[in-house]
PDB file of C-alpha atoms and ligand atoms in Angstrom:
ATOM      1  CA  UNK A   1      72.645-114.497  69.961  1.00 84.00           C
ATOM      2  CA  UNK A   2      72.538-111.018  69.869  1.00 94.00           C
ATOM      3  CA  UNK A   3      69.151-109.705  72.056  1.00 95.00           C
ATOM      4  CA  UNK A   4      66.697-107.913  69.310  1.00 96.00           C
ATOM      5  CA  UNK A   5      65.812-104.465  70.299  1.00 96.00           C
ATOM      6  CA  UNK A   6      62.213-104.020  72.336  1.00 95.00           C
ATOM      7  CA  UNK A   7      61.251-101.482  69.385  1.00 94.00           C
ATOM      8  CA  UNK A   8      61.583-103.769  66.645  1.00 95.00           C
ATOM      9  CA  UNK A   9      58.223-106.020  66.220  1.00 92.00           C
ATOM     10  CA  UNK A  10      57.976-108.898  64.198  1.00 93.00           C
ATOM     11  CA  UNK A  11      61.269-109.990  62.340  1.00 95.00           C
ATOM     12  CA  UNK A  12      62.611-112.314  64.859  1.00 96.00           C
ATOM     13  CA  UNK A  13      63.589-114.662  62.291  1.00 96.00           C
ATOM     14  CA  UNK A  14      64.956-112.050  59.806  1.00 97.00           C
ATOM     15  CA  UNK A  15      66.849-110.715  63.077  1.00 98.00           C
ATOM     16  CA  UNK A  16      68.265-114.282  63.817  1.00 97.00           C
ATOM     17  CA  UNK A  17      69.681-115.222  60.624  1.00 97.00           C
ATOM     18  CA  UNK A  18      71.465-111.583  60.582  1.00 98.00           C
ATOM     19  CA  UNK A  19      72.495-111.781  64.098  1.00 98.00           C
ATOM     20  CA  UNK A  20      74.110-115.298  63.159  1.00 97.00           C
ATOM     21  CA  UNK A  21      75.927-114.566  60.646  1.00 97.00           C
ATOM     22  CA  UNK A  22      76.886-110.842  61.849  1.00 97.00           C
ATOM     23  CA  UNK A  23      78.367-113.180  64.772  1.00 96.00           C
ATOM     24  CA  UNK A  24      79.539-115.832  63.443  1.00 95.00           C
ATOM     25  CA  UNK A  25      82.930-116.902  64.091  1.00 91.00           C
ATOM     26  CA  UNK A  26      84.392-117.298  60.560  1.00 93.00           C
ATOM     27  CA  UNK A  27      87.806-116.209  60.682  1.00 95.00           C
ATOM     28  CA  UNK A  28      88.071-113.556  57.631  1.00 97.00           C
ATOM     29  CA  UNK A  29      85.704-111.220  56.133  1.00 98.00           C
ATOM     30  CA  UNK A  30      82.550-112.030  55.008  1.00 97.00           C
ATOM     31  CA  UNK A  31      80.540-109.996  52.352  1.00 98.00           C
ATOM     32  CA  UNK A  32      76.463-110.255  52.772  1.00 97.00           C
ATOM     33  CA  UNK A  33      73.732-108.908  50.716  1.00 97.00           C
ATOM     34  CA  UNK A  34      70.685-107.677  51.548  1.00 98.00           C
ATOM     35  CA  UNK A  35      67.381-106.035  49.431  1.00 97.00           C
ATOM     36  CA  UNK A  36      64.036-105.804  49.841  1.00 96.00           C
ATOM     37  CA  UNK A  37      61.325-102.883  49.291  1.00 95.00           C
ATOM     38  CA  UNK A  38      61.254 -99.312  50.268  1.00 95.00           C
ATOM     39  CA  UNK A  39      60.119 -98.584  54.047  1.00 94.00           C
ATOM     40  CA  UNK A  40      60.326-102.458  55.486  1.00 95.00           C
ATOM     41  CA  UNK A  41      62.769-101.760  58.049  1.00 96.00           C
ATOM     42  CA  UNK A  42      66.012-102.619  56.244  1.00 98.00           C
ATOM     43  CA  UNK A  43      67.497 -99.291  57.478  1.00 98.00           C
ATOM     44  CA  UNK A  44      65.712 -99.625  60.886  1.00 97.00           C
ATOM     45  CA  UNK A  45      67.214-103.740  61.523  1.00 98.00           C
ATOM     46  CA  UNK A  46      70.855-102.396  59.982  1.00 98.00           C
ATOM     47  CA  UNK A  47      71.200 -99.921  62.444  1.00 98.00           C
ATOM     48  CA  UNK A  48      69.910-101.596  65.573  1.00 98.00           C
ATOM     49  CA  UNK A  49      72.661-104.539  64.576  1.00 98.00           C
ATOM     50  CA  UNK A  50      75.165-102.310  63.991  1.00 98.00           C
ATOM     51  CA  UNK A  51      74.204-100.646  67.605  1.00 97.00           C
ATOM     52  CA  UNK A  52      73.553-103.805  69.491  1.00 97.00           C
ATOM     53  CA  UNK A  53      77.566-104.861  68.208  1.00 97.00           C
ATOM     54  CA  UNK A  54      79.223-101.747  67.885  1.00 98.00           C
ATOM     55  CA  UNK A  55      78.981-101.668  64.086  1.00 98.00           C
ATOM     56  CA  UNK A  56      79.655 -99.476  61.625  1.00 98.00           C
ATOM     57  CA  UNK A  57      76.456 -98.187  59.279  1.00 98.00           C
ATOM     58  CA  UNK A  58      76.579 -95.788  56.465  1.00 98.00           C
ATOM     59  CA  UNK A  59      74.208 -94.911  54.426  1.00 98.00           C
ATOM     60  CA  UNK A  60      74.662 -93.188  50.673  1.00 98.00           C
ATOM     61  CA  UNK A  61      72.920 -90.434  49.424  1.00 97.00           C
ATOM     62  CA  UNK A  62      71.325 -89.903  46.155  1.00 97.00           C
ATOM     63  CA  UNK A  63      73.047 -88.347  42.914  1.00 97.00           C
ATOM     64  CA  UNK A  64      76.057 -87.628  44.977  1.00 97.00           C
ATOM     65  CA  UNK A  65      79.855 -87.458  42.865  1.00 98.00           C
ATOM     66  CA  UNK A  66      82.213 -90.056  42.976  1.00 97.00           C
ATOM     67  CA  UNK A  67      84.689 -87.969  45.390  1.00 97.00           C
ATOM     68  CA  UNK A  68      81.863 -86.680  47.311  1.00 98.00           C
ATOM     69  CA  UNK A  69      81.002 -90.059  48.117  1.00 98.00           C
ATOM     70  CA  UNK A  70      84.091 -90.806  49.321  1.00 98.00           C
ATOM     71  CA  UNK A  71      84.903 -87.804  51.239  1.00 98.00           C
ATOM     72  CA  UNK A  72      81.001 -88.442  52.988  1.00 98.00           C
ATOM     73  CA  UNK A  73      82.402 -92.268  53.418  1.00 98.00           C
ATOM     74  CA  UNK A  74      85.437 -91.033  54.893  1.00 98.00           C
ATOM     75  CA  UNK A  75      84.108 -88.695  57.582  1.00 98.00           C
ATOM     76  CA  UNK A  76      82.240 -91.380  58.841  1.00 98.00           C
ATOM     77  CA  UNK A  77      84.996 -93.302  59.126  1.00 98.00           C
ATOM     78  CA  UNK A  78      86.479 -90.750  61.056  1.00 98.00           C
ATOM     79  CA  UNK A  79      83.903 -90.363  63.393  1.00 98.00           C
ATOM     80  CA  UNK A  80      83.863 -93.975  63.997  1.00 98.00           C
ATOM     81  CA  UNK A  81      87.402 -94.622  64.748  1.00 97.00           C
ATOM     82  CA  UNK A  82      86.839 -91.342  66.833  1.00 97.00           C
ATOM     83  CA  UNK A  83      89.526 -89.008  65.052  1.00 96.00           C
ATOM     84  CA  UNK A  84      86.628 -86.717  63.234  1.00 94.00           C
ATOM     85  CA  UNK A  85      87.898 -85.435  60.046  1.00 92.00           C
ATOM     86  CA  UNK A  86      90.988 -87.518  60.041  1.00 93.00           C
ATOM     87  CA  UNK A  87      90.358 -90.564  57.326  1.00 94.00           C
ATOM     88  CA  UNK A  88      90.651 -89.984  53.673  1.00 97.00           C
ATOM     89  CA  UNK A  89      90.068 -91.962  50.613  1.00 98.00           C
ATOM     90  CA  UNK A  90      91.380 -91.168  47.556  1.00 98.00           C
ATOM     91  CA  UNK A  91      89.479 -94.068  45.372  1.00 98.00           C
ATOM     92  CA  UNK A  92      87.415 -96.840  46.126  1.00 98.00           C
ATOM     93  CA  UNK A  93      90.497 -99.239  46.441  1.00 98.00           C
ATOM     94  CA  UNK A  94      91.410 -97.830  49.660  1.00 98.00           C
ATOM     95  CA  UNK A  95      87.900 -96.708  51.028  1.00 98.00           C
ATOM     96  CA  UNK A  96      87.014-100.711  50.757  1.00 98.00           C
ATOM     97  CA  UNK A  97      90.710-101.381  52.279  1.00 98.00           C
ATOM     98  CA  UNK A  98      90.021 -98.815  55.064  1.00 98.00           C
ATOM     99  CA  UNK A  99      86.861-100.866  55.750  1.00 98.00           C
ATOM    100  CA  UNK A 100      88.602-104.439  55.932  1.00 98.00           C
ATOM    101  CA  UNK A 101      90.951-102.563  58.742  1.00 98.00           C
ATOM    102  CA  UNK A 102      88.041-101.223  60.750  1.00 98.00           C
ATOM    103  CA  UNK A 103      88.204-104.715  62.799  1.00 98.00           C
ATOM    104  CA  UNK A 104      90.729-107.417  63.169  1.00 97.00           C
ATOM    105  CA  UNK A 105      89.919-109.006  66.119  1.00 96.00           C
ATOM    106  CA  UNK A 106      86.110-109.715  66.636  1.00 97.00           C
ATOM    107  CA  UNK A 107      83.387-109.561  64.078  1.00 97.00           C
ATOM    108  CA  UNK A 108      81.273-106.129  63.279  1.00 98.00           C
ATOM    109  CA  UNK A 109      78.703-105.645  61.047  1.00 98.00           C
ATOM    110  CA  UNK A 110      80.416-102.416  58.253  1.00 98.00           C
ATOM    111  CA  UNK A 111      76.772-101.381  56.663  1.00 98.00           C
ATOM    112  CA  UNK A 112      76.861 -99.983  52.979  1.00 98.00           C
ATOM    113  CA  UNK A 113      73.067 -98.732  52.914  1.00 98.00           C
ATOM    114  CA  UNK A 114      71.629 -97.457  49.619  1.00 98.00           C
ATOM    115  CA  UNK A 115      74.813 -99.830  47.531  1.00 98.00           C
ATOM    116  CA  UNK A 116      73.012 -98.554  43.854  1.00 98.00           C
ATOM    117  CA  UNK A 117      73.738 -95.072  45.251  1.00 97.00           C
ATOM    118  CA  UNK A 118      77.461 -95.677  45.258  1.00 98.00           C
ATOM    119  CA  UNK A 119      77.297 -97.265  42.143  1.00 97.00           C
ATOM    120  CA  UNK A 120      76.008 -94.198  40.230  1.00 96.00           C
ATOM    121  CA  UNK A 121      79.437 -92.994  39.624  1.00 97.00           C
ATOM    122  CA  UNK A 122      81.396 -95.803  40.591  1.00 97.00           C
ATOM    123  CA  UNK A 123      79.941 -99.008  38.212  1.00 97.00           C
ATOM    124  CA  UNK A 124      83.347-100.546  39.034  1.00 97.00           C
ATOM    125  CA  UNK A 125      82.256-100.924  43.174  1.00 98.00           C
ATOM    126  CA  UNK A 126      81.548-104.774  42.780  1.00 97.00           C
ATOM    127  CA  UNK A 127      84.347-105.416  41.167  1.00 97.00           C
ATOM    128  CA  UNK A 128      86.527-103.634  43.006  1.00 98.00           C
ATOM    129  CA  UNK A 129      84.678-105.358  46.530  1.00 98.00           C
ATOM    130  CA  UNK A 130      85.474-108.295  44.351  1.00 97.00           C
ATOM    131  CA  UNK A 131      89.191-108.109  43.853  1.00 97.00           C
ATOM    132  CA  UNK A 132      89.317-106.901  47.741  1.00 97.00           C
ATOM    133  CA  UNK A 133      88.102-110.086  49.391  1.00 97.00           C
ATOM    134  CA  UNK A 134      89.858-112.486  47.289  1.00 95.00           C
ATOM    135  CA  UNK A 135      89.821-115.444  49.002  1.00 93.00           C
ATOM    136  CA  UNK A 136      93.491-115.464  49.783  1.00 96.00           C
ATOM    137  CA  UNK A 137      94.274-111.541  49.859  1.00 97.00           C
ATOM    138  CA  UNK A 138      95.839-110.657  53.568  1.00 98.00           C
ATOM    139  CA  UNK A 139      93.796-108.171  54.445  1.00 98.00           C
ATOM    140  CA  UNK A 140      90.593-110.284  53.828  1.00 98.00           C
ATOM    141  CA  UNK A 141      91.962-113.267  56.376  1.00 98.00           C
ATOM    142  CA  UNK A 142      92.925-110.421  58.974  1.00 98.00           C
ATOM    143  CA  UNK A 143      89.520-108.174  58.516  1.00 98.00           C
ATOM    144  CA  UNK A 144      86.856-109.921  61.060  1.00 98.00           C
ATOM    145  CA  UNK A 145      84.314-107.435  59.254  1.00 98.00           C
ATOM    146  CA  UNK A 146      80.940-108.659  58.131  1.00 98.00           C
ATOM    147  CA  UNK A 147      80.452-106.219  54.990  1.00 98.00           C
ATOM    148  CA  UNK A 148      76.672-105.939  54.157  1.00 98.00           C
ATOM    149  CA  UNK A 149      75.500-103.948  51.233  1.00 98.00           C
ATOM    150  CA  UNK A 150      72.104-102.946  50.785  1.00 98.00           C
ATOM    151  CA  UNK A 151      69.779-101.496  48.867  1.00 98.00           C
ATOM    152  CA  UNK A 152      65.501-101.524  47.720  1.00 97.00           C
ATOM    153  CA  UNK A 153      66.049-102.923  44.268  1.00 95.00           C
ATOM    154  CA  UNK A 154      65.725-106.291  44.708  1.00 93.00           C
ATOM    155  CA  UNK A 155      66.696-106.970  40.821  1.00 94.00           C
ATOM    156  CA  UNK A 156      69.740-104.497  41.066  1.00 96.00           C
ATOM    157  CA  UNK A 157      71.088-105.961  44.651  1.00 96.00           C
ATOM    158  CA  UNK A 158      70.014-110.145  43.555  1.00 94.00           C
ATOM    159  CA  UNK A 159      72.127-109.146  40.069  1.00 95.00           C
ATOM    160  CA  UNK A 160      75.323-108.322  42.193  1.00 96.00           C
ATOM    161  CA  UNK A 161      75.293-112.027  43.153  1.00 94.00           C
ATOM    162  CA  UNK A 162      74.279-113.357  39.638  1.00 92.00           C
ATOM    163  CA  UNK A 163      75.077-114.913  36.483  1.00 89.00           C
ATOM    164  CA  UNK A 164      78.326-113.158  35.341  1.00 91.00           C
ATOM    165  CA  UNK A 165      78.410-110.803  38.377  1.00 93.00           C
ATOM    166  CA  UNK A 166      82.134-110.424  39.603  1.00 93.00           C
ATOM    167  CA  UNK A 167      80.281-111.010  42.701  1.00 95.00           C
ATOM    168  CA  UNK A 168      78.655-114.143  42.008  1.00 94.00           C
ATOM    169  CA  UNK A 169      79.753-116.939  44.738  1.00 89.00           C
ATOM    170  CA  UNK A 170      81.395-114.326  46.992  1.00 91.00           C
ATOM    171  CA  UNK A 171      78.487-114.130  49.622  1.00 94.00           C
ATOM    172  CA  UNK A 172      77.831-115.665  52.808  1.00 94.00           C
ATOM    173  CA  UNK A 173      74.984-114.141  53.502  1.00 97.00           C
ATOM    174  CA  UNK A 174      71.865-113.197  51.354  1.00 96.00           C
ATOM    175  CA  UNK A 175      68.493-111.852  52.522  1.00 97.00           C
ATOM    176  CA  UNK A 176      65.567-110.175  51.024  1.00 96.00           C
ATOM    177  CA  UNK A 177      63.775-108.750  53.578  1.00 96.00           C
ATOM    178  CA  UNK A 178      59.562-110.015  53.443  1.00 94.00           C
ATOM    179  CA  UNK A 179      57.089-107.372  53.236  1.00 92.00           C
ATOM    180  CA  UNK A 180      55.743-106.677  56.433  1.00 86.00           C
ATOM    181  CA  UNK A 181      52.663-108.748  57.476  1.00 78.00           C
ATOM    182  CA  UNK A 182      49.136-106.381  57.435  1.00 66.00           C
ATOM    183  CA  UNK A 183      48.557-107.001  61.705  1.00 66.00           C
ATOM    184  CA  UNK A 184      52.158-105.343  61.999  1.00 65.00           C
ATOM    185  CA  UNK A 185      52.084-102.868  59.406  1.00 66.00           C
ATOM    186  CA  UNK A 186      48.974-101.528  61.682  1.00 68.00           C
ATOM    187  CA  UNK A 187      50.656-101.237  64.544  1.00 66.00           C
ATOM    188  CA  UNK A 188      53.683 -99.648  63.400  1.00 68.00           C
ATOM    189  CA  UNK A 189      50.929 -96.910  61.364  1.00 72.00           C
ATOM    190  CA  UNK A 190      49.336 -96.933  65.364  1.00 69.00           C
ATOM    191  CA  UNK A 191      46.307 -98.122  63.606  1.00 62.00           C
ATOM    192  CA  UNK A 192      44.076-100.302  66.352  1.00 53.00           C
TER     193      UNK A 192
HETATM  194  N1  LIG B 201      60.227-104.152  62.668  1.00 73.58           N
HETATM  195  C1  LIG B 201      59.975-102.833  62.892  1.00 73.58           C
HETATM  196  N2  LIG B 201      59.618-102.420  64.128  1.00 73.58           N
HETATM  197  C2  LIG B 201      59.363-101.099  64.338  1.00 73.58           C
HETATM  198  N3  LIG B 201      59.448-100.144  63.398  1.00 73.58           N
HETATM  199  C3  LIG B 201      59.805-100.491  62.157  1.00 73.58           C
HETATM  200  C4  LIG B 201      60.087-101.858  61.844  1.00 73.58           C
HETATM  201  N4  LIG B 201      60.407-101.925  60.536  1.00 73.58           N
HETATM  202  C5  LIG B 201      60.322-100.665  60.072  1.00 73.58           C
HETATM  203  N5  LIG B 201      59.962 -99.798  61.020  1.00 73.58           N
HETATM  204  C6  LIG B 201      59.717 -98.373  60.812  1.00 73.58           C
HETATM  205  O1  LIG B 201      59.251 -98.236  59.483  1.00 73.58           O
HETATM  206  C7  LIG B 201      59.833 -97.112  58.840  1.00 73.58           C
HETATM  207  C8  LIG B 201      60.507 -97.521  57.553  1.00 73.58           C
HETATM  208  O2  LIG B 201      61.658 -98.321  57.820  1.00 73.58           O
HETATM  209  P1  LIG B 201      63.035 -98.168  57.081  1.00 73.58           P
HETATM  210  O3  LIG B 201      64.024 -98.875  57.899  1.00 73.58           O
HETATM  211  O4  LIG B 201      63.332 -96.745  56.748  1.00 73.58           O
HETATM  212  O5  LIG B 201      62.739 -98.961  55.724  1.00 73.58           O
HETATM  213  P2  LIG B 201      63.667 -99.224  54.468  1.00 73.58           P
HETATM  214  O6  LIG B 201      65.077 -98.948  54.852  1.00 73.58           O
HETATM  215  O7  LIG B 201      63.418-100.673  54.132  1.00 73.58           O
HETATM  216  O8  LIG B 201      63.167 -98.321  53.371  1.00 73.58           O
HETATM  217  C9  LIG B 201      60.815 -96.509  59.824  1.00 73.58           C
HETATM  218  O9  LIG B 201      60.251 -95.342  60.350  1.00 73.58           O
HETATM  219  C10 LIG B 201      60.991 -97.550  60.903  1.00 73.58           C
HETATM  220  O10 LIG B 201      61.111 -96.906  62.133  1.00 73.58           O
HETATM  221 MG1  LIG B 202      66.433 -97.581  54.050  1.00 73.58          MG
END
């Protein structure tokens, strides 16, 4: 188990069933999903994981263009693998590819914060995360990457799973994260 940080209160179950499956020793990528509403700590729990395991986070902005996106994506990248500036993607194809390669050999946690974001100018993401973990595509059983998207609409983020969703059936993890309970809500305001 990976040891939740001392700033984090409350969510020791949310942080467990994360942790588990962040760690877990399946031998392939694994796509997770994960919603719930605006300022309950889904950006705060991402990146302590993705700190506590050497993980990678990003998080989308707002009303942003398709190649912005990716060149924002791909600076990140950069900085990750430590070559700043260095990675470019061209289309979404190879930005997913480039985050399959980013491990091959032990599990991380590869964060896609504010998903609906990327989607504004790219309604073809799920699909193309679809056709990129295929269940016998190479570079799925080499990745060890544990790719979580995530975003506050519960309805948009629960649809990518859904129905006739090209995602439907293709995650191994799912969580909408609870509204946090009054007694901790207080503390965190520093209310007595
Ligand atoms: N479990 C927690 N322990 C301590 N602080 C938290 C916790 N959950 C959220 N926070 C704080 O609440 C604020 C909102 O959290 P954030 O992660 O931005 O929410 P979200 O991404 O769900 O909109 C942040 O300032 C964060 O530091
Ligand atoms: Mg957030």
């Amino acid at each position: 188990m990976i040891d939740k940080p001392g700033d984090m209160f409350d969510r020791d179950w949310e942080w467990a069933q994360l942790s588990r499956w962040v760690s877990s020793t399946v031998e392939r990528a694994s796509l997770g999903v994960m919603s719930g509403r605006r300022r309950q700590g889904k950006t705060f729990m991402l990146q302590a994981i993705c700190e506590a395991t050497g993980g990678f986070y990003f998080g989308a902005t707002e009303n942003v263009p398709r190649q912005e996106a990716l060149r924002q994506l791909g600076n990140a990248v950069g900085d990750f693998l430590g070559s700043p500036g260095v990675t470019r993607f061209e289309n979404w194809q190879q930005a997913i590819d480039g985050l399959l390669s980013l491990s091959t050999d032990r599990p991380i946690p590869v964060v896609l914060d504010e998903f609906p974001y990327l989607t504004g100018d790219a309604k073809e993401l799920p699909s193309i995360i679809q056709h990129a973990l295929a269940p016998r595509r190479k570079l799925r059983l080499d990745s060890r990457i544990r790719l979580l998207l995530c975003g506050s609409s519960i309805s948009f983020m629960g649809g990518l799973l859904s129905g006739q969703a090209p995602l439907r059936g293709r995650a191994g993890f799912e969580m909408v994260l609870p509204v946090l309970q009054l007694p901790c809500r207080s503390r965190l305001l520093g209310i007595a």
